[in-house]
PDB file of C-alpha atoms in Angstrom:
ATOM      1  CA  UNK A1451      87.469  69.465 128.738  1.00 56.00           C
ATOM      2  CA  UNK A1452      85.562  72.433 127.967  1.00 83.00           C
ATOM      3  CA  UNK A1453      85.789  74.289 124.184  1.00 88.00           C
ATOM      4  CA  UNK A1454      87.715  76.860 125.305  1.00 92.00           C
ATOM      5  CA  UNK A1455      90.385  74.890 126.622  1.00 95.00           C
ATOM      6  CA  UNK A1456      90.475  72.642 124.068  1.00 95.00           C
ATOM      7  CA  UNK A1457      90.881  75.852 121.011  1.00 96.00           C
ATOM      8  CA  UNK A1458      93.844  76.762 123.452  1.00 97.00           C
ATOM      9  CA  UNK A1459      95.868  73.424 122.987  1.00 97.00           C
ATOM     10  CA  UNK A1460      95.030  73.344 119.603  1.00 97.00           C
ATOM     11  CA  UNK A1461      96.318  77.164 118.657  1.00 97.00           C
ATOM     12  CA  UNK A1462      99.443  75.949 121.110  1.00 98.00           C
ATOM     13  CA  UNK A1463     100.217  72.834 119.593  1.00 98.00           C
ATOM     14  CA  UNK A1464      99.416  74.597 115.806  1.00 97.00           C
ATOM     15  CA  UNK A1465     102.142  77.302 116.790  1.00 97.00           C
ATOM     16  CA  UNK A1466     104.804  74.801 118.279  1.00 98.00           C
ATOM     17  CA  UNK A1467     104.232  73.136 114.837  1.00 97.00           C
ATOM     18  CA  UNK A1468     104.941  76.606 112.607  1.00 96.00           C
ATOM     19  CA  UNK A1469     107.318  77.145 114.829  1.00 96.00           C
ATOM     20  CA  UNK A1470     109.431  73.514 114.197  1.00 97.00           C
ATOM     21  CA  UNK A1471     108.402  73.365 110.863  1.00 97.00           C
ATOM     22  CA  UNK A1472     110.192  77.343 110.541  1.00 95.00           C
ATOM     23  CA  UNK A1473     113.344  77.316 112.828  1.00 94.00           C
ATOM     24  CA  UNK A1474     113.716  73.693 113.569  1.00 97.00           C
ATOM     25  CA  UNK A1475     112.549  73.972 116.766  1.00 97.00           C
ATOM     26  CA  UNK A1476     109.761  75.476 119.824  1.00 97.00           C
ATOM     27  CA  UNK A1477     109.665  76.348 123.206  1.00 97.00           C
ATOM     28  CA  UNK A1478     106.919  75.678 125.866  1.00 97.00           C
ATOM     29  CA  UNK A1479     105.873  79.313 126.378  1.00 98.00           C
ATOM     30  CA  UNK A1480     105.401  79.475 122.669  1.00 98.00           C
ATOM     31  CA  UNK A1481     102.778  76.814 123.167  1.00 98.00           C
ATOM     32  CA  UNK A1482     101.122  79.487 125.371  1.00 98.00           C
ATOM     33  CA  UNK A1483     101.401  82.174 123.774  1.00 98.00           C
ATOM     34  CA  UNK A1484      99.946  79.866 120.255  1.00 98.00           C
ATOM     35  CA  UNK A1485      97.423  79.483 122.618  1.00 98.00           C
ATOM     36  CA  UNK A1486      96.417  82.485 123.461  1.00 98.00           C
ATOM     37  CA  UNK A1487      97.034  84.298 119.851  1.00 98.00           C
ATOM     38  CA  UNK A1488      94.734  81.033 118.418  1.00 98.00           C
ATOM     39  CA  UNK A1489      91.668  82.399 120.781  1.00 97.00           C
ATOM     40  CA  UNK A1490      92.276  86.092 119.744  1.00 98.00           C
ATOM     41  CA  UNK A1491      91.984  85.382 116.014  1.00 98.00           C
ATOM     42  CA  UNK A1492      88.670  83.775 116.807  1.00 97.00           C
ATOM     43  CA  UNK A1493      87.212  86.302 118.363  1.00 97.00           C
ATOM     44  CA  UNK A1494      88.315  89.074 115.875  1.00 98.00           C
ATOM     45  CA  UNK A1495      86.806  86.713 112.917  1.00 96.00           C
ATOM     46  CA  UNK A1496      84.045  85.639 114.994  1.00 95.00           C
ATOM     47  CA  UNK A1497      83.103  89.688 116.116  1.00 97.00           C
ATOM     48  CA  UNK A1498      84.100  90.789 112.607  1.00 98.00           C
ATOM     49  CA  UNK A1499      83.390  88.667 110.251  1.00 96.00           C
ATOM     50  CA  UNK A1500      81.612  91.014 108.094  1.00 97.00           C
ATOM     51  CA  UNK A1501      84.793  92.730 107.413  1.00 98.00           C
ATOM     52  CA  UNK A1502      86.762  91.965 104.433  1.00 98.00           C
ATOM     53  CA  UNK A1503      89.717  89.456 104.659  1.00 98.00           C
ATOM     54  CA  UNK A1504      92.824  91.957 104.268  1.00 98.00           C
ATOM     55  CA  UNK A1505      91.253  94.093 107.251  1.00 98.00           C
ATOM     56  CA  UNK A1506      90.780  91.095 109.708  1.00 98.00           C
ATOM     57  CA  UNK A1507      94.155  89.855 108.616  1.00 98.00           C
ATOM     58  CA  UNK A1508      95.604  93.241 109.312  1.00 98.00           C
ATOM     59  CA  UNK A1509      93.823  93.417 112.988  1.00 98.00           C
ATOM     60  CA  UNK A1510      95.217  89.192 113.792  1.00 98.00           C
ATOM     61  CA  UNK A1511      98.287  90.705 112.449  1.00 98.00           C
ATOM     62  CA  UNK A1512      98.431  93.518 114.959  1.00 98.00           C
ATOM     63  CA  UNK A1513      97.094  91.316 117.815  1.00 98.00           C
ATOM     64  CA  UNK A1514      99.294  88.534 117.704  1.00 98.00           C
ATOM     65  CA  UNK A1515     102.327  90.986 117.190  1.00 98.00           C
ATOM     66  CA  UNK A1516     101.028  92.742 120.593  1.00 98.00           C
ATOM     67  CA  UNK A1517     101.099  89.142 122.246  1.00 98.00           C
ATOM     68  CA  UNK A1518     104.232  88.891 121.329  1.00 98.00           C
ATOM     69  CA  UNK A1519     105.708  91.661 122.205  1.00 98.00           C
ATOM     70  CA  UNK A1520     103.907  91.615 125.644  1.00 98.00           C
ATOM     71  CA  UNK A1521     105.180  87.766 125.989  1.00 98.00           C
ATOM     72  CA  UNK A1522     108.675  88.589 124.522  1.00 98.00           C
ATOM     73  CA  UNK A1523     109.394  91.167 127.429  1.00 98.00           C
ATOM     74  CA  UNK A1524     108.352  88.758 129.615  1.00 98.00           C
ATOM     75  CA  UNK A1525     109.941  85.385 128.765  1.00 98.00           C
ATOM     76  CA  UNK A1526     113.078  86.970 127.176  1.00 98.00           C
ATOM     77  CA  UNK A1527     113.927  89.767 128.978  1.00 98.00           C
ATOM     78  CA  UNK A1528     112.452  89.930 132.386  1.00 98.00           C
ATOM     79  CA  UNK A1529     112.788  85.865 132.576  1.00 98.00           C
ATOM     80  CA  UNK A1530     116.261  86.251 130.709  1.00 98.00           C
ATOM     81  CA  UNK A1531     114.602  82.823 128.746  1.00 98.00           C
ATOM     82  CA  UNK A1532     116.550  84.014 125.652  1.00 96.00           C
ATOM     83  CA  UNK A1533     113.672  82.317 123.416  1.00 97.00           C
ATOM     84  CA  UNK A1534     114.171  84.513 120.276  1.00 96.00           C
ATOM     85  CA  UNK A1535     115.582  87.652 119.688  1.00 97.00           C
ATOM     86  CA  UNK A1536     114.573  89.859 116.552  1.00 98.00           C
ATOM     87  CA  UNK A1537     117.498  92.536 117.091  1.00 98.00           C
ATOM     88  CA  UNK A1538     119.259  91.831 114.072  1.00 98.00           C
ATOM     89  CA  UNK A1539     115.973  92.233 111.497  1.00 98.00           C
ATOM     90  CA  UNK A1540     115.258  95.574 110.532  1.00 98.00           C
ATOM     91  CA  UNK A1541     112.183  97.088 111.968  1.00 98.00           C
ATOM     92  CA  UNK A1542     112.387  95.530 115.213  1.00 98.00           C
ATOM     93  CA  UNK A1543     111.396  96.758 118.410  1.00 98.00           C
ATOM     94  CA  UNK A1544     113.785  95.470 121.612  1.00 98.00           C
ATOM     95  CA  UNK A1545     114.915  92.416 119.773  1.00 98.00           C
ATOM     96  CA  UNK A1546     110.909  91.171 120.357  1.00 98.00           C
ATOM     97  CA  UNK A1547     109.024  91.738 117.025  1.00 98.00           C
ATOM     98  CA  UNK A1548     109.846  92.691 113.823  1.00 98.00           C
ATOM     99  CA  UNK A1549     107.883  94.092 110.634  1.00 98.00           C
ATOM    100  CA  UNK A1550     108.933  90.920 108.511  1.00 97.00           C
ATOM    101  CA  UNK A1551     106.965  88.499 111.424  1.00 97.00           C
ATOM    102  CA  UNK A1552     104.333  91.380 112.090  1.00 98.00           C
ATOM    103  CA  UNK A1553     103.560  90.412 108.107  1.00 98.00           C
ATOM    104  CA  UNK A1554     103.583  86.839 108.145  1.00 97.00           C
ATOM    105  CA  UNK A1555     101.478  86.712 110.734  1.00 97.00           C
ATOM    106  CA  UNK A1556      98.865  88.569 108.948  1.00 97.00           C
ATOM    107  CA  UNK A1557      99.252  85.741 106.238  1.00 98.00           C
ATOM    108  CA  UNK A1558      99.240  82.992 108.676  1.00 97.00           C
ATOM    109  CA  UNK A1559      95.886  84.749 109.907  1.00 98.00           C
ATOM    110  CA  UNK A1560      94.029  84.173 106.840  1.00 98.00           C
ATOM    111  CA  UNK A1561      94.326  80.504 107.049  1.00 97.00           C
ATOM    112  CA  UNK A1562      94.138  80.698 111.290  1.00 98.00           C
ATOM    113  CA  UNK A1563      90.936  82.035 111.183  1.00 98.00           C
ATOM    114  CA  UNK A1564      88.731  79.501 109.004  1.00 97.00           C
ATOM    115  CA  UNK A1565      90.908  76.403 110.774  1.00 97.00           C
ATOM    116  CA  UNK A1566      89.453  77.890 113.948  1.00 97.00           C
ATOM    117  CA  UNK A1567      85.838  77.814 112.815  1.00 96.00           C
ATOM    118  CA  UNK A1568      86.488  74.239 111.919  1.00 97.00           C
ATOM    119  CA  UNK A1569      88.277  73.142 115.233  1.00 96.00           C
ATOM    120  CA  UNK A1570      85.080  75.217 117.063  1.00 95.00           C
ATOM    121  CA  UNK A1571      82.527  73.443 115.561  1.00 94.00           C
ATOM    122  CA  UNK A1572      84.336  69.858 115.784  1.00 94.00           C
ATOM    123  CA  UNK A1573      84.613  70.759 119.649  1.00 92.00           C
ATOM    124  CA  UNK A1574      81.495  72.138 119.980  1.00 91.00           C
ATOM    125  CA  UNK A1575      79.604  69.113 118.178  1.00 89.00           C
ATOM    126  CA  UNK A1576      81.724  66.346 120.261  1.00 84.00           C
ATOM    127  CA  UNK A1577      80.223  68.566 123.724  1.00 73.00           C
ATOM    128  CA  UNK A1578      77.038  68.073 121.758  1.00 72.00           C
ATOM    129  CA  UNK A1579      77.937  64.745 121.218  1.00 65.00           C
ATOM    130  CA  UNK A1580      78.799  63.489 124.448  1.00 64.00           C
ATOM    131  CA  UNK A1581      75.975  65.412 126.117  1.00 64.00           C
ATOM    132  CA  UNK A1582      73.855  63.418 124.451  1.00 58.00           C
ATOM    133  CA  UNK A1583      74.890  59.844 125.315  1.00 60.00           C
ATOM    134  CA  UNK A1584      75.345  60.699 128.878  1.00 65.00           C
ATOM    135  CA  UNK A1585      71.884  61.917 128.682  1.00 66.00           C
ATOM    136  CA  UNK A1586      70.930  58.395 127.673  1.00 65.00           C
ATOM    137  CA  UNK A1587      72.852  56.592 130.161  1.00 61.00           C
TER     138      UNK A1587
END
């Protein structure tokens, strides 16, 4: 399975896991959508890392929130899925996101983005890894 694929089910199964751990439960397209946000706070700390922490948080904050926004209209009310709905929180826009998620995520972020350096370089090395001995075989 190649690295990229691999970061996907990892962010997915990570954001199922926040997800039960929060409401009690998940959803499948959450796994996607974990999937996808997981891969878009890698690239923001991988292409600005120089930054400091509160800005990069800020940008995974604002990316993820445009995920779900773009997945929520989607899933919930094109599909009629009825996966969440935000309407009731203050600061929400259609019932998809809402200011007090838009802020946790940015928290969440801060520990996302080292834990996907980690889960990189595990993947990576095991490629490396297995490279290697079927190079010997």
């Amino acid at each position: 399975m190649k690295c990229s694929a691999c970061l996907f089910v990892i962010g997915g199964l990570a954001y199922n896991l926040i997800e039960i751990l929060w409401r009690g439960y998940s959803h499948w397209t959450m796994f996607c959508v974990g999937g996808l946000c997981f891969h878009l706070i890698g690239r923001i700390q991988s292409r600005c890392r120089k930054w400091r922490l509160l800005y990069r948080c800020m940008l995974c904050s604002a990316g993820i929130t445009t995920v779900e926004f773009l997945s929520g209209c989607l899933v919930n009310l094109r599909w009629k899925m009825d996966v969440w709905d935000y309407s009731s929180l203050p600061g929400n826009l259609l019932g998809q996101v809402c200011i007090l998620y838009t802020l946790i995520w940015g928290g969440i972020s801060a520990f996302a983005m080292p834990l996907y350096d980690k889960c990189r370089g595990l993947v990576e090395g095991l490629g490396t890894r297995r490279q290697h001995l079927s190079e010997r075989s």
